Short mmCIF file of C-alpha atoms and ligand atoms in Angstrom, two decimals:
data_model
loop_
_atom_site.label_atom_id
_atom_site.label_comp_id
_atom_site.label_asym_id
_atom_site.label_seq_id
_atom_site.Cartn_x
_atom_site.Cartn_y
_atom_site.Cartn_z
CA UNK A 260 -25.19 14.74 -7.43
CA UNK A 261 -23.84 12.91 -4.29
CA UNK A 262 -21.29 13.76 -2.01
CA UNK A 263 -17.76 14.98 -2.41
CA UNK A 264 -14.65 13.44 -0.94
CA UNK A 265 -11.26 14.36 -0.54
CA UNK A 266 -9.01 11.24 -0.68
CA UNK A 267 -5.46 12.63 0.88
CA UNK A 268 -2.94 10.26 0.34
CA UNK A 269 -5.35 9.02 -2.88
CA UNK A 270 -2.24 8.35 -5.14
CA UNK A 271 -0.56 5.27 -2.75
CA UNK A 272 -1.76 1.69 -2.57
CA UNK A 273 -5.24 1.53 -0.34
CA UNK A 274 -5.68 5.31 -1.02
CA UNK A 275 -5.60 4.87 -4.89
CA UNK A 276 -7.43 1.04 -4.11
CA UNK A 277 -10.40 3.18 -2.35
CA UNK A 278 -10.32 5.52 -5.13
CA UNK A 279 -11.30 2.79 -7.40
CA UNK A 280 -13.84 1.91 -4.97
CA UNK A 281 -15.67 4.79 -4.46
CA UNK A 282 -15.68 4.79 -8.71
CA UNK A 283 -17.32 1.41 -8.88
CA UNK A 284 -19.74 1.87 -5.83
CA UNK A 285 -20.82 5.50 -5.34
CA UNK A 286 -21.37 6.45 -9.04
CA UNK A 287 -22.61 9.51 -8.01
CA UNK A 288 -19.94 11.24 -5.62
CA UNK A 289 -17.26 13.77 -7.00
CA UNK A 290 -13.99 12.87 -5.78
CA UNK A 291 -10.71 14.91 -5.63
CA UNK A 292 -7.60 13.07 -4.83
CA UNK A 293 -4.98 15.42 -2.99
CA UNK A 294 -1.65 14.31 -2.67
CA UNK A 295 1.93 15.31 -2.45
CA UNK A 296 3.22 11.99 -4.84
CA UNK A 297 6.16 11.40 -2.18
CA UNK A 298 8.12 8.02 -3.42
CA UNK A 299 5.22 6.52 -2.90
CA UNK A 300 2.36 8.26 -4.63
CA UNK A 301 2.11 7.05 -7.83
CA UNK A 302 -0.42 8.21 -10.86
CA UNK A 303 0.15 5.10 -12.72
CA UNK A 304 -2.16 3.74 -9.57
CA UNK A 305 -5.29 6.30 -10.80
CA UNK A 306 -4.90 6.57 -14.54
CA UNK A 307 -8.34 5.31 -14.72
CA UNK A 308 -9.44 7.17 -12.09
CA UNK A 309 -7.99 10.35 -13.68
CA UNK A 310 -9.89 9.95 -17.10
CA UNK A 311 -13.43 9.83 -15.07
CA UNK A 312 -14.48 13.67 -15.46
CA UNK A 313 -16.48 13.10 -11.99
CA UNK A 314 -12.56 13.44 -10.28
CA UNK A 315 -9.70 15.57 -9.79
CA UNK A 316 -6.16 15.46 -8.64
CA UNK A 317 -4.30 17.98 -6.85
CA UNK A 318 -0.17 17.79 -5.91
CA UNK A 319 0.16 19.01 -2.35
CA UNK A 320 0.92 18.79 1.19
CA UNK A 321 -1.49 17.99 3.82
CA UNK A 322 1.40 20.39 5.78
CA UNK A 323 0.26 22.66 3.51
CA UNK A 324 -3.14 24.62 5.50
CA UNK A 325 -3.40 26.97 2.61
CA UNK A 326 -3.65 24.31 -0.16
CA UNK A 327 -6.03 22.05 1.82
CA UNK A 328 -8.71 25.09 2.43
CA UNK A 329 -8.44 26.11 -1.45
CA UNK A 330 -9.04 22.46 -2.51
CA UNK A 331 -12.35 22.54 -0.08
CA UNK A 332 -13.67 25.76 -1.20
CA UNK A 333 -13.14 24.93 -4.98
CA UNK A 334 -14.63 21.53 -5.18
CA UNK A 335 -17.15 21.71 -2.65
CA UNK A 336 -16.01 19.05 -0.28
CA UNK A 337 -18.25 17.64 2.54
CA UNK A 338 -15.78 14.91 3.73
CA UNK A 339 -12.15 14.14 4.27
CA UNK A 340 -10.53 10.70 4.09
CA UNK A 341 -7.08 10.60 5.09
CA UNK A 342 -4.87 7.92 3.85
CA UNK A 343 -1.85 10.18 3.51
CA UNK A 344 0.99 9.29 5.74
CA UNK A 345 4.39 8.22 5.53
CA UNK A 346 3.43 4.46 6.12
CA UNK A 347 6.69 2.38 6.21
CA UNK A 348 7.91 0.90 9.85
CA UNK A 349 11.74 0.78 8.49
CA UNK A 350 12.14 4.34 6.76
CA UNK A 351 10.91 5.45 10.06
CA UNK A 352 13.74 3.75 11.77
CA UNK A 353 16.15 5.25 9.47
CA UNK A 354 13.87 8.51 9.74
CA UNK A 355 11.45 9.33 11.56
CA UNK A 356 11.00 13.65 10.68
CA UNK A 357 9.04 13.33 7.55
CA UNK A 358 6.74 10.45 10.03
CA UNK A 359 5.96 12.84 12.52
CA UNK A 360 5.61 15.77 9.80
CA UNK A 361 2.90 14.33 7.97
CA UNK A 362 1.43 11.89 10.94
CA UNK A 363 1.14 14.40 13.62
CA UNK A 364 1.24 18.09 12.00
CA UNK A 365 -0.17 16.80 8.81
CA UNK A 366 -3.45 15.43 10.52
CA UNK A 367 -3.71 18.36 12.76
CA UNK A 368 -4.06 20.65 9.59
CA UNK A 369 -6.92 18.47 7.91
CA UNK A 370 -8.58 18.78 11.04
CA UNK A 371 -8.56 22.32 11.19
CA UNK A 372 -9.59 22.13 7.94
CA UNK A 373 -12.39 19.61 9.06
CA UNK A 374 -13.59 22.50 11.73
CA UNK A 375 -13.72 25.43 9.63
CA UNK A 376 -15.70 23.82 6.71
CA UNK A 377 -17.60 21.58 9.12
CA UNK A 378 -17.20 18.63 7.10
CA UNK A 379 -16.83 14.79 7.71
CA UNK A 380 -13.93 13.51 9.23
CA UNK A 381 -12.04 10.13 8.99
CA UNK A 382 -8.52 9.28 9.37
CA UNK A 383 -7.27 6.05 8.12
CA UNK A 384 -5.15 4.22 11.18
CA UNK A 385 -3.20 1.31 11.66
CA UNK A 386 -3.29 -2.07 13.86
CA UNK A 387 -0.10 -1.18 14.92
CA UNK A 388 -0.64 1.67 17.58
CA UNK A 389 -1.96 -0.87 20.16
CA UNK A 390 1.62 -2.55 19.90
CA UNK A 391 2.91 -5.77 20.29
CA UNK A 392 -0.14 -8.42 21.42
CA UNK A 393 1.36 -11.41 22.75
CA UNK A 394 -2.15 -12.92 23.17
CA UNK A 395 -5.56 -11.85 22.43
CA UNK A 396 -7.03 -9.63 20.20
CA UNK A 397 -6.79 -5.44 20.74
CA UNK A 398 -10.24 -3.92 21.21
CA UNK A 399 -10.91 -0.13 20.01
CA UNK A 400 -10.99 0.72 23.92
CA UNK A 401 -7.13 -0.75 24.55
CA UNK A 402 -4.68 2.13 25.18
CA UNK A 403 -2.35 2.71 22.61
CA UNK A 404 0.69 1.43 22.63
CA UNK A 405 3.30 2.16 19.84
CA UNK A 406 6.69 1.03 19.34
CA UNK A 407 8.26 2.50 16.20
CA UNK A 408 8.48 5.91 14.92
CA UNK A 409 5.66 4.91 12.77
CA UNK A 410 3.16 3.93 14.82
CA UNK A 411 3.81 6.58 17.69
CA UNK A 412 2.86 9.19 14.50
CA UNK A 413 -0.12 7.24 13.74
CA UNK A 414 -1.36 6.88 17.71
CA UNK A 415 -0.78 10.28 17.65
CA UNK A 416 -3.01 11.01 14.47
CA UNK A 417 -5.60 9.00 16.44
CA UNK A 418 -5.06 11.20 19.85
CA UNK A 419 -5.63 13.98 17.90
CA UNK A 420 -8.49 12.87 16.17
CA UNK A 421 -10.30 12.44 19.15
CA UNK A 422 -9.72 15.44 20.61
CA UNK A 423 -11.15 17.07 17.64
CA UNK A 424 -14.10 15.45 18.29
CA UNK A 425 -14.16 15.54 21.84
CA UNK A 426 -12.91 19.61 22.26
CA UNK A 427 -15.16 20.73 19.06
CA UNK A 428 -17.83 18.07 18.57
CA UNK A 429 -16.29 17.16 14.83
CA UNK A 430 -17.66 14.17 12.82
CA UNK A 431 -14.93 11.81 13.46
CA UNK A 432 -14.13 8.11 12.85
CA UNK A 433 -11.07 6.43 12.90
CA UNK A 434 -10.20 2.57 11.44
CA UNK A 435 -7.14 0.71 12.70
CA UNK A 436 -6.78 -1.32 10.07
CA UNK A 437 -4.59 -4.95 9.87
CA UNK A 438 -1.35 -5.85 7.21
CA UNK A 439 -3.01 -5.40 4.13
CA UNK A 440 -2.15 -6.50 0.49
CA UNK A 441 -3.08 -6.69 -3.25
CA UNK A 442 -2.28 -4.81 -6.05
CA UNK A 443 -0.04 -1.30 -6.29
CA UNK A 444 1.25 -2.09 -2.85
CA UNK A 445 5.03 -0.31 -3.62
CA UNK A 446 7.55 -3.15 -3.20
CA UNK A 447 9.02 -1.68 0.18
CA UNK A 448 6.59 -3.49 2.14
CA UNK A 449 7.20 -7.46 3.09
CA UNK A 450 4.59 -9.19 0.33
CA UNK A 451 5.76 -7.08 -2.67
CA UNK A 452 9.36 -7.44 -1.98
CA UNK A 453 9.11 -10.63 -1.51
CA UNK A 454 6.89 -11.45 -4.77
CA UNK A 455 9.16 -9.16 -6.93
CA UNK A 456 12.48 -10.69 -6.01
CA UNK A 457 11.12 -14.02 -6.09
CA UNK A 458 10.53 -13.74 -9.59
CA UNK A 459 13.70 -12.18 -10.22
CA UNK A 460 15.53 -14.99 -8.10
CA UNK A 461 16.60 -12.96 -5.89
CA UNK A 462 16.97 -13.45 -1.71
CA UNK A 463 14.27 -12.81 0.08
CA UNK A 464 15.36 -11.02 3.52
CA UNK A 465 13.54 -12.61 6.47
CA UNK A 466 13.88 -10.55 9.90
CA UNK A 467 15.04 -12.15 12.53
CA UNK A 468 13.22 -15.78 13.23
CA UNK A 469 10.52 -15.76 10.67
CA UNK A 470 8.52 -16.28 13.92
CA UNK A 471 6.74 -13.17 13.94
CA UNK A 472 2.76 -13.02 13.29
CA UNK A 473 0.50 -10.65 10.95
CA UNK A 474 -2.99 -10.71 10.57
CA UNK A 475 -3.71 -10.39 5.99
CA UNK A 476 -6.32 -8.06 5.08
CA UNK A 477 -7.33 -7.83 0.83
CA UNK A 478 -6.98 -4.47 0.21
CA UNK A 479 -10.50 -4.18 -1.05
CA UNK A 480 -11.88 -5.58 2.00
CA UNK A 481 -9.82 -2.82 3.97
CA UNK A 482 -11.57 -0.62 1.42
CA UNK A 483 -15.68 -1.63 2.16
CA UNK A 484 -14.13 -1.41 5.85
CA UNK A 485 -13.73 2.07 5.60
CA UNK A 486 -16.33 2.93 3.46
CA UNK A 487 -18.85 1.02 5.77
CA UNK A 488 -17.42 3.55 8.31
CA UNK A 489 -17.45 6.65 6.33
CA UNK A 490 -21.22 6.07 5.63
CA UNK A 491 -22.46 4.48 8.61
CA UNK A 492 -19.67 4.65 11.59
CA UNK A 493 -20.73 6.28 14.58
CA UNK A 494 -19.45 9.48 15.26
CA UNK A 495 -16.24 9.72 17.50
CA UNK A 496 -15.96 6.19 17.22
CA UNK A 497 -12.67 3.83 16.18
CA UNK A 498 -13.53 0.74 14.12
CA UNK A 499 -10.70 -2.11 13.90
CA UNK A 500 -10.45 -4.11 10.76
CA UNK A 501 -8.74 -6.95 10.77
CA UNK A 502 -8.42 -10.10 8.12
CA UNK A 503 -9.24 -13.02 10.58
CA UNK A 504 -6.44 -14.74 8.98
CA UNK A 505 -3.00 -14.68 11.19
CA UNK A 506 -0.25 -15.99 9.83
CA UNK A 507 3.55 -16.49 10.29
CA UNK A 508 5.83 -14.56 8.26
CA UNK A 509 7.94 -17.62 7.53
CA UNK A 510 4.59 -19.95 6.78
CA UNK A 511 3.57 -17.08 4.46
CA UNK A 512 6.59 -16.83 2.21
CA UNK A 513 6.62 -20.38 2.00
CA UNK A 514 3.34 -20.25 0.59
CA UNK A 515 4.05 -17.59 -2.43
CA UNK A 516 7.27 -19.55 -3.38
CA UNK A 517 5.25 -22.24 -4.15
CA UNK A 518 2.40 -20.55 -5.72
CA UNK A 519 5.13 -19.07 -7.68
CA UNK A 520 7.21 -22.44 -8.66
CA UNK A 521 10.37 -20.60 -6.70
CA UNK A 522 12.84 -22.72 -4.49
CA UNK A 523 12.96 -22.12 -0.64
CA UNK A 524 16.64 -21.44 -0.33
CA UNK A 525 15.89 -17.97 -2.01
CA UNK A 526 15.01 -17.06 2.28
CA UNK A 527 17.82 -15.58 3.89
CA UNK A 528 18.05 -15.05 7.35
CA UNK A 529 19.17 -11.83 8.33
CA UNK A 530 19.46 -9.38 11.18
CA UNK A 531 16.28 -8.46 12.89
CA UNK A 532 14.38 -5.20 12.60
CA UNK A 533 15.14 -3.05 15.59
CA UNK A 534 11.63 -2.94 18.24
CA UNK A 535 10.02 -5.62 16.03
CA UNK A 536 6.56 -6.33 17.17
CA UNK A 537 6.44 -10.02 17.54
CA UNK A 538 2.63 -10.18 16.42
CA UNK A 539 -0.90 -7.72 16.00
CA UNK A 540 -3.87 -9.13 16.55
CA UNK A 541 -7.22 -6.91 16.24
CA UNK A 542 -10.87 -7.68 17.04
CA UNK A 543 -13.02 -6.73 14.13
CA UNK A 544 -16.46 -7.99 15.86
CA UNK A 545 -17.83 -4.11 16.32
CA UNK A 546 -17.18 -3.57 12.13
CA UNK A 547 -18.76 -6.37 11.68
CA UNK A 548 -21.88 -5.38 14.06
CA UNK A 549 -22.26 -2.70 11.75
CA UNK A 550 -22.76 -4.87 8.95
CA UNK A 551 -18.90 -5.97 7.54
CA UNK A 552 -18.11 -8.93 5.34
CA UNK A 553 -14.37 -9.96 4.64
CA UNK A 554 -13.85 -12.20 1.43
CA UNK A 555 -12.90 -15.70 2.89
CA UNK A 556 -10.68 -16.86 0.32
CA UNK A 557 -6.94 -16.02 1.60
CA UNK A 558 -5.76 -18.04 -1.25
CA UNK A 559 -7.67 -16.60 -4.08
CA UNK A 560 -6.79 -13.13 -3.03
CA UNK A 561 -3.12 -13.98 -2.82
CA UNK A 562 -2.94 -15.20 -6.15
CA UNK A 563 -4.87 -12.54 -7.51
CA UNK A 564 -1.90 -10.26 -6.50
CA UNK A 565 0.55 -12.90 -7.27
CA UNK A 566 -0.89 -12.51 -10.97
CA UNK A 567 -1.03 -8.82 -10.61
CA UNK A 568 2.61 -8.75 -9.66
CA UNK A 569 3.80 -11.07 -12.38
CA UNK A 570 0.99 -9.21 -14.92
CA UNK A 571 2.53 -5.93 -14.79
CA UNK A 572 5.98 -5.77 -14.29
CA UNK A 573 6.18 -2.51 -16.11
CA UNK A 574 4.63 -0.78 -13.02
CA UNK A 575 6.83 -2.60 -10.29
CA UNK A 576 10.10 -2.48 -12.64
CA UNK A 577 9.78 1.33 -12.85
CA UNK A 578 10.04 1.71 -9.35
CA UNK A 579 12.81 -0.83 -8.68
CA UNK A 580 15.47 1.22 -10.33
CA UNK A 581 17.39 4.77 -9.48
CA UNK A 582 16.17 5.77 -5.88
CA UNK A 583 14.63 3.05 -5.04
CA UNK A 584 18.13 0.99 -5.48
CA UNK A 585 19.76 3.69 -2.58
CA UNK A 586 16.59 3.02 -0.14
CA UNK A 587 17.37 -1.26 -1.06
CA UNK A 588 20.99 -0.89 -0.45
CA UNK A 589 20.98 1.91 2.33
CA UNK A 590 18.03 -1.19 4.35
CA UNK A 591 19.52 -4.13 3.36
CA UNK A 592 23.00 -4.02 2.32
CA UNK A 593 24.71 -3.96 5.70
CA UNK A 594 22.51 -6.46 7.23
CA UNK A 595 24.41 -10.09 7.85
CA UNK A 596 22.89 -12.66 6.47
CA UNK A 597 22.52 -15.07 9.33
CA UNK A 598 21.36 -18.73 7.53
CA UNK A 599 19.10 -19.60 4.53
CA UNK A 600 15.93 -21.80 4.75
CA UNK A 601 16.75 -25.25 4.46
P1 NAD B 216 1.47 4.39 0.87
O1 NAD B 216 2.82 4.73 1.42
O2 NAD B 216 1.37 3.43 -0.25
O3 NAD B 216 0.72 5.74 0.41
C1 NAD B 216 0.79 6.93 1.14
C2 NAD B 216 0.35 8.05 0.21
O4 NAD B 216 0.34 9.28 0.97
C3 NAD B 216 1.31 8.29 -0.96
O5 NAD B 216 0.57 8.46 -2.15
C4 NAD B 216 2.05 9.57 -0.60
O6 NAD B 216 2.46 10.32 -1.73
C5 NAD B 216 0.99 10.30 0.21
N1 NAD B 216 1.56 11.27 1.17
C6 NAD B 216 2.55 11.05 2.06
N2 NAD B 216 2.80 12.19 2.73
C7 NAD B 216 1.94 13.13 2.28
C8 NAD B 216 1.70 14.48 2.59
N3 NAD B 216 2.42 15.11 3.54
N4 NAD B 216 0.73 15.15 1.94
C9 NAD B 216 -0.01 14.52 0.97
N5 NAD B 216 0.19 13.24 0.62
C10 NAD B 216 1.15 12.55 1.27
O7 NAD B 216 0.62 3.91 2.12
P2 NAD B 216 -0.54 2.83 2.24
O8 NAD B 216 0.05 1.52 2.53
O9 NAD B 216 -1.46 3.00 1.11
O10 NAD B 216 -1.25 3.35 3.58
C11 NAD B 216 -2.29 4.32 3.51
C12 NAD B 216 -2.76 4.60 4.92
O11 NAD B 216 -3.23 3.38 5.51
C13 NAD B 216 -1.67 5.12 5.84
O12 NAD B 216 -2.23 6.10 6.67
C14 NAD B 216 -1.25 3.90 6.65
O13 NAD B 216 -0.78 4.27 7.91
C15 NAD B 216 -2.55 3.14 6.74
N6 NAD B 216 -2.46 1.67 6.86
C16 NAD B 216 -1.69 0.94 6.01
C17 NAD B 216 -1.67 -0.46 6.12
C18 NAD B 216 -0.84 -1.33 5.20
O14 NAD B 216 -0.72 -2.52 5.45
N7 NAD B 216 -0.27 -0.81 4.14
C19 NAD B 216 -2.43 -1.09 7.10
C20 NAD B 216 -3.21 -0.30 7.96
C21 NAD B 216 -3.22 1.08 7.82
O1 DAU B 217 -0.23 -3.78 10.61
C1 DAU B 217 -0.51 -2.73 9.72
C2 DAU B 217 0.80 -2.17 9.21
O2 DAU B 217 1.34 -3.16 8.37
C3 DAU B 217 0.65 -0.85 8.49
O3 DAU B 217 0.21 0.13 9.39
C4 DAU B 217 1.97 -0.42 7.86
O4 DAU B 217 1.78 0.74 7.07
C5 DAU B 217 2.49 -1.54 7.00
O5 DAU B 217 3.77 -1.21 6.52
C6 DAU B 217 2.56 -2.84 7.78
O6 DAU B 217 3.60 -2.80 8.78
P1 DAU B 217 4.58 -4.06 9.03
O7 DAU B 217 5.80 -3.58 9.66
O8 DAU B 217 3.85 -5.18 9.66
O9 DAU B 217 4.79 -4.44 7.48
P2 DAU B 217 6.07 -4.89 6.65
O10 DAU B 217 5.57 -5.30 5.32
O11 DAU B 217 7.16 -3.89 6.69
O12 DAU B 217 6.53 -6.17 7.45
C7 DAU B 217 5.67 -7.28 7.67
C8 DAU B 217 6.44 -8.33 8.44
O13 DAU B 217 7.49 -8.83 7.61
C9 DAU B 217 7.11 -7.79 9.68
O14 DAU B 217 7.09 -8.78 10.68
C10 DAU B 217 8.55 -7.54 9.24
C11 DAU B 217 8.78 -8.62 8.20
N1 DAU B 217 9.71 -8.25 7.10
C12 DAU B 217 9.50 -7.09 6.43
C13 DAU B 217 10.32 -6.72 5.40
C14 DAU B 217 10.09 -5.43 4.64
C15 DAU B 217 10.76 -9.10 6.78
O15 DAU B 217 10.94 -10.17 7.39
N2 DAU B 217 11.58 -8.73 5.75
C16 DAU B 217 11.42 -7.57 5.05
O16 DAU B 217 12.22 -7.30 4.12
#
């Protein structure tokens, strides 16, 4: 038998993504998905997973110091991966407690955990803590600088993670991964809102200028990222992943309107995101070092989850009703509408 995981925050998108590919390429590891199924934890993303008899689910907090040690001693676990987080830059605008709860208090507890049990350690991260990168590309040694609630709770995951392995000597890595999509992304973030409405002909709410840039990672090359890490990272080391591929939010939407046969004038224009980083930009030449390769087909990936998305409606439909409508209305519904694309 091979190793055992715990995959906390296994039951949202790249969580429940990794899930599937630890399944396909580690045949022989146990795995035990804890997670507290917020809005966003979702078992329709594992109901393969959950038929394998080689893995187990658990509903808890990471908060929750009791639960974590009891799923460690049951199952035998020799390494954490934490995805769990609250993970969306605008709910931690409208609120940031639940961010800072699970971010910073959250990862503190798994480390403990980490310490006690002596396991493996490695916490799942975000491009965004280095900030807004007018030029260049952010290197693992740039200080961190966050700008939303968000992001400060993720830098501080990161500070804390280090100091774990700094203070104690724990097995540590970190990867500060880039905008990432594909399929059982909840339709909160940019791409799946986007998609969904566009096939429902409804607006699609650009912030601001359109101008602003991200960098699109395929989910499962996030995934190999972080299992390259997991498996052969060094220890007490950060790894950026990024998708090479930077694009404009405007050039982007353009792009899946026409993949999807959908008219232009669906954009609207509207206010701008308060502290809205203009664009990330990581440097993903140390991953690669230790042996990374990114699929190079942009294209192909996007219309994989363009197919996804239009493929199984009844997993995106569920979720775009009841309180899901509030969080739509409560985001968008006060927000003028300042043009429409041309
Ligand atoms: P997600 O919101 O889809 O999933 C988060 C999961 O964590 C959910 O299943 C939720 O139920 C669970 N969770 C939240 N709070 C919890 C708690 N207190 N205890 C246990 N479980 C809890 O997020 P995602 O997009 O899959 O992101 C996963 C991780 O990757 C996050 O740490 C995020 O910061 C990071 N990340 C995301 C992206 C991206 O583009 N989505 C890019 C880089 C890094
Ligand atoms: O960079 C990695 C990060 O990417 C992750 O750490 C976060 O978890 C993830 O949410 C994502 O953060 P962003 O803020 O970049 O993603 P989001 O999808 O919210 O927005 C992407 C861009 O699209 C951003 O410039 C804001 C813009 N946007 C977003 C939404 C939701 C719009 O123009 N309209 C929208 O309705």
């Amino acid at each position: 038998m091979g190793r055992t995981f715990l995959v906390t925050g296994g039951a949202g998108f790249i969580g429940s993504n990794y899930a599937h590919y630890l399944q396909q390429h580690h045949p022989d590891y146990r795995m035990v998905i804890y997670d507290k199924l917020t809005y966003a934890g979702n078992l329709d993303n594992l109901k393969d997973i959950l038929a394998d008899h080689r893995s187990a689910f658990i509903q808890a907090d990471i908060c929750d110091a009791e639960s974590v040690r009891q799923a460690i001693r049951q199952y035998g676990v020799d390494t954490i991966v934490n995805f769990a987080a609250e993970s969306h830059v605008d709910r931690s605008i409208l609120d940031a407690e639940a961010f800072i709860k699970t971010g910073v208090y959250g990862t503190y507890v798994l480390l403990e955990a980490a310490r006690e049990f002596e396991l493996r350690y490695h916490q799942v991260s975000t491009d965004e803590v280095y900030g807004d990168v007018p030029l260049g590309s952010s290197l693992e040694t740039d200080p961190l600088c966050p700008n939303s609630p968000y992001s400060a709770s993720k830098a501080s995951g990161d500070l804390m993670v280090r100091a774990y392995h700094v203070t104690y000597g724990l097995n540590t890595t970190i990867t500060r991964g880039s905008n990432t999509f594909g399929p059982y992304q909840y339709p909160e973030k940019v791409l799946p809102v986007f998609i969904t409405n566009a096939i429902d002909d409804e607006a699609l709410p650009m912030y601001g200028d359109g101008q602003q840039v991200r960098d699109w990672l395929y989910v499962m090359d996030h995934c190999s990222g972080i299992d390259l890490v997991v498996h052969r990272g060094l220890t007490g080391e950060a790894y950026n992943i990024g998708g090479d591929n930077e694009r404009r939010n405007l050039d982007i939407t353009l792009l899946i309107l026409e993949m999807l046969g959908k008219p232009s004038r669906l954009i609207h224009f509207v206010q701008d995101r308060p502290g809205h980083d203009r664009r990330y930009s990581v440097d993903s030449r140390k991953l690669i070092d230790l042996g990374w390769q990114r699929s190079q087909d942009f294209v192909a990936d996007l219309q994989t989850t363009l197919r996804w998305y239009s493929n199984n409606e009844w997993w995106w439909r569920k979720i775009k009703s009841g309180a899901y409508r509030e969080y739509y209305q409560r985001q968008y519904g006060q927000r003028a509408v300042l043009g429409t694309y041309p």
